[in-house]
Tab-separated table of C-alpha atoms in Angstrom:
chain	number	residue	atom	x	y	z
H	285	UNK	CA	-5.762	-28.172	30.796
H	286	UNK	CA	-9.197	-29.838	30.654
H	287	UNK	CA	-9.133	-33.353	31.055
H	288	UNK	CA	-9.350	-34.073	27.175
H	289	UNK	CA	-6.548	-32.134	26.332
H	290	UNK	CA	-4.324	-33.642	28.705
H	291	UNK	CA	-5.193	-36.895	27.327
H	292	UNK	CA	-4.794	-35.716	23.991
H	293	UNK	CA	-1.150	-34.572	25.879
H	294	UNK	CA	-0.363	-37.879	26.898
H	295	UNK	CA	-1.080	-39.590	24.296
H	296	UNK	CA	0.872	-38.088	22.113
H	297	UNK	CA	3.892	-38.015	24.324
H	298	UNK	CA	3.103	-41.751	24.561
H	299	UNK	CA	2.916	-41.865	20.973
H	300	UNK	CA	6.285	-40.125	19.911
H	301	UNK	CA	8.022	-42.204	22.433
H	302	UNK	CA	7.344	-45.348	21.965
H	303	UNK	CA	6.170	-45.846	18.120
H	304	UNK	CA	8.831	-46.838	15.755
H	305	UNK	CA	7.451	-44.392	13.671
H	306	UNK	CA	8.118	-41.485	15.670
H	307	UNK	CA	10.536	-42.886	18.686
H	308	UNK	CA	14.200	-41.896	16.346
H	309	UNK	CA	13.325	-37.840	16.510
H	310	UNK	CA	11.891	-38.453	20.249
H	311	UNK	CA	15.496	-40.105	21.129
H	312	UNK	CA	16.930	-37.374	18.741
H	313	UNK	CA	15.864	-34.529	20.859
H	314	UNK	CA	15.691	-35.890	24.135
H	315	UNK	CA	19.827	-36.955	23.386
H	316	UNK	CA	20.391	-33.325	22.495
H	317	UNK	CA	18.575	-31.833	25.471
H	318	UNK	CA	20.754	-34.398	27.608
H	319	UNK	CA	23.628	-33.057	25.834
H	320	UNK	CA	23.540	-29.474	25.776
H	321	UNK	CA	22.776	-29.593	30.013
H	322	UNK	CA	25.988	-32.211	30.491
H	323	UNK	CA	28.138	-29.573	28.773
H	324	UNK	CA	26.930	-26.818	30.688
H	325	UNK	CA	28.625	-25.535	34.364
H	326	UNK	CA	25.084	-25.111	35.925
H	327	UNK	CA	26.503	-24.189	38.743
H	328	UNK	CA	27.864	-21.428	36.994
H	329	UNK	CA	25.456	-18.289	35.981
H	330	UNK	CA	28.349	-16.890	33.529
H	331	UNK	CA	28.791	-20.010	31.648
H	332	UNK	CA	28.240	-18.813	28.205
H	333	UNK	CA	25.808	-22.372	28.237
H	334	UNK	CA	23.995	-20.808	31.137
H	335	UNK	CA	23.146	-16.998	29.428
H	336	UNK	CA	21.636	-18.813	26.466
H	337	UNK	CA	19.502	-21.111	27.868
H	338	UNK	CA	15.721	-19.306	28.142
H	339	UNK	CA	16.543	-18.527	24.431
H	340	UNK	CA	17.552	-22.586	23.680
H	341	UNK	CA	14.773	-23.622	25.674
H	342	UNK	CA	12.113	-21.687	24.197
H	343	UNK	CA	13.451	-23.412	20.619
H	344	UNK	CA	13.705	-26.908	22.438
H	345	UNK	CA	10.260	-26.669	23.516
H	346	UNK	CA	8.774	-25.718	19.853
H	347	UNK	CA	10.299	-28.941	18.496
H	348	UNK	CA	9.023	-31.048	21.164
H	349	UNK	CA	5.730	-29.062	20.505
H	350	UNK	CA	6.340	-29.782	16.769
H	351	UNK	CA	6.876	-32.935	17.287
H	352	UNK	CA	3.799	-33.369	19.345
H	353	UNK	CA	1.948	-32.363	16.523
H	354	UNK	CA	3.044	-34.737	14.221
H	355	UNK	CA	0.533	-37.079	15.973
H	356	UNK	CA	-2.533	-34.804	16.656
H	357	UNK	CA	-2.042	-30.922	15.858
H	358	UNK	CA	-4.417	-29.549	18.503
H	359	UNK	CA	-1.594	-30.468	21.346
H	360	UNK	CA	0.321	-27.699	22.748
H	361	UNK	CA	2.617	-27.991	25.800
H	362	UNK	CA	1.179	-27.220	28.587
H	363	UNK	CA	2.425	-24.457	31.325
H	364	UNK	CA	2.462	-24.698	35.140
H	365	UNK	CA	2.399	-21.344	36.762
H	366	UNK	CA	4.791	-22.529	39.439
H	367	UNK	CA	4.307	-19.230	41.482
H	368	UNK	CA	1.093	-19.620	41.828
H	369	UNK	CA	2.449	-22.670	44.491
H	370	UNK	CA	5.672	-21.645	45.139
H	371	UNK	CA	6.084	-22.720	49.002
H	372	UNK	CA	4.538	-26.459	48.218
H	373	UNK	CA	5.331	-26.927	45.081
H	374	UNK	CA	4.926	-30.766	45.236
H	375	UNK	CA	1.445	-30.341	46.665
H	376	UNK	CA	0.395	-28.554	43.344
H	377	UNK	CA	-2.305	-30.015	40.826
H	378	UNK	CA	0.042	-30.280	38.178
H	379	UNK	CA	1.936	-33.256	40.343
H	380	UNK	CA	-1.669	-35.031	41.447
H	381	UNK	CA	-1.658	-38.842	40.312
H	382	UNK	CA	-5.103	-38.693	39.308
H	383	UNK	CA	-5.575	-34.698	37.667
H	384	UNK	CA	-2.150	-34.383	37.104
H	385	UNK	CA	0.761	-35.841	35.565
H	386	UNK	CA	2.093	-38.225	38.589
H	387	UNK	CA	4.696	-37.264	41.119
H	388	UNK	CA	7.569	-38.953	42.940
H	389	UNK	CA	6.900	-37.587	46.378
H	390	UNK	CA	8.564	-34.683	47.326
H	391	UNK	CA	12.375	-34.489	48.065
H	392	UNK	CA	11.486	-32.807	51.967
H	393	UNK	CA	10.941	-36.792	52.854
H	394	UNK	CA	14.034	-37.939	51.484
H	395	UNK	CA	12.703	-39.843	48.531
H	396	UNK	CA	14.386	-40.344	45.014
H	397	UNK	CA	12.826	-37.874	42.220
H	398	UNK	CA	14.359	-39.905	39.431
H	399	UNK	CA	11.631	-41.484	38.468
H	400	UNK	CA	7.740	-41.119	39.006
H	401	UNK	CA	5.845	-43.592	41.369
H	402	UNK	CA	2.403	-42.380	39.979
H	403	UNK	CA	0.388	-41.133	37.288
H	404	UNK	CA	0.564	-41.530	33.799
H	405	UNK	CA	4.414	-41.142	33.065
H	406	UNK	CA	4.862	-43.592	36.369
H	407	UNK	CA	7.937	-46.380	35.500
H	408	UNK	CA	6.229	-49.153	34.012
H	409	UNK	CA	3.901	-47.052	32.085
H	410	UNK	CA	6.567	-45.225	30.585
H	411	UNK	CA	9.933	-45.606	29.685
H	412	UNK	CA	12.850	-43.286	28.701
H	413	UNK	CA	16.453	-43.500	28.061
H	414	UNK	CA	18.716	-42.213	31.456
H	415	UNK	CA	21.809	-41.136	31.168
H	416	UNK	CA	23.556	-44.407	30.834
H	417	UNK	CA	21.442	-45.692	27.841
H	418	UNK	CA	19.016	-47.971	30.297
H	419	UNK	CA	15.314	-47.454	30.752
H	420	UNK	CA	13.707	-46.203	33.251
């Protein structure tokens, strides 16, 4: 991404979850992503859940897209090539505070990955439903 277009990125995701406008299809599909994963065995490759998931997940992520777009039509998703850092995954661009979209350390030092401690998405920048219905 060039740094315009993930502004453009953030701002829209910014946009869709936080204006009233937008925020009851944003809970919408984030409460059906949450759903469809909590009914699911992960744990288990042969749970019918399981074999249909790149096929689900290619659908979920054209109506986030969609969605998106709603605010500014030139946003797409973006894509990390995670094999392209596959033994430091945490060190990769993608997870810079500054370039990239924040990260929450990486889970070799122990710390919590529930939430992010930097960049944009970072709690008190952003907030989302969790599991239990509470921000964070």
């Amino acid at each position: 991404l060039t740094s315009q277009q993930k502004l453009t990125y953030i701002d829209a995701v910014k946009t869709v979850s936080m204006d009233p406008a937008f925020k009851p299809l944003y809970d919408s599909l984030i409460a059906r992503h949450r759903e469809s994963f909590r009914a699911a065995d992960v744990q288990n490759i042969d749970d019918p859940v399981n074999s249909q998931f790149f096929a689900w997940n290619r659908y979920f992520l054209l109506e986030y897209e969609d969605l998106l777009r709603t605010v500014n039509s030139t946003v797409t998703v973006p894509y990390w090539d995670w094999t392209e850092d596959p033994s430091a995954p945490f060190s990769s661009p993608v997870f810079d505070p500054e370039t990239g979209f924040g990260n929450s350390s990486s889970p070799e030092n122990g710390s919590n990955l529930t939430c992010l401690s930097s960049g944009p998405f970072q709690r008190g920048l952003f907030e989302i439903k969790s599991l239990d219905n509470s921000t964070s």
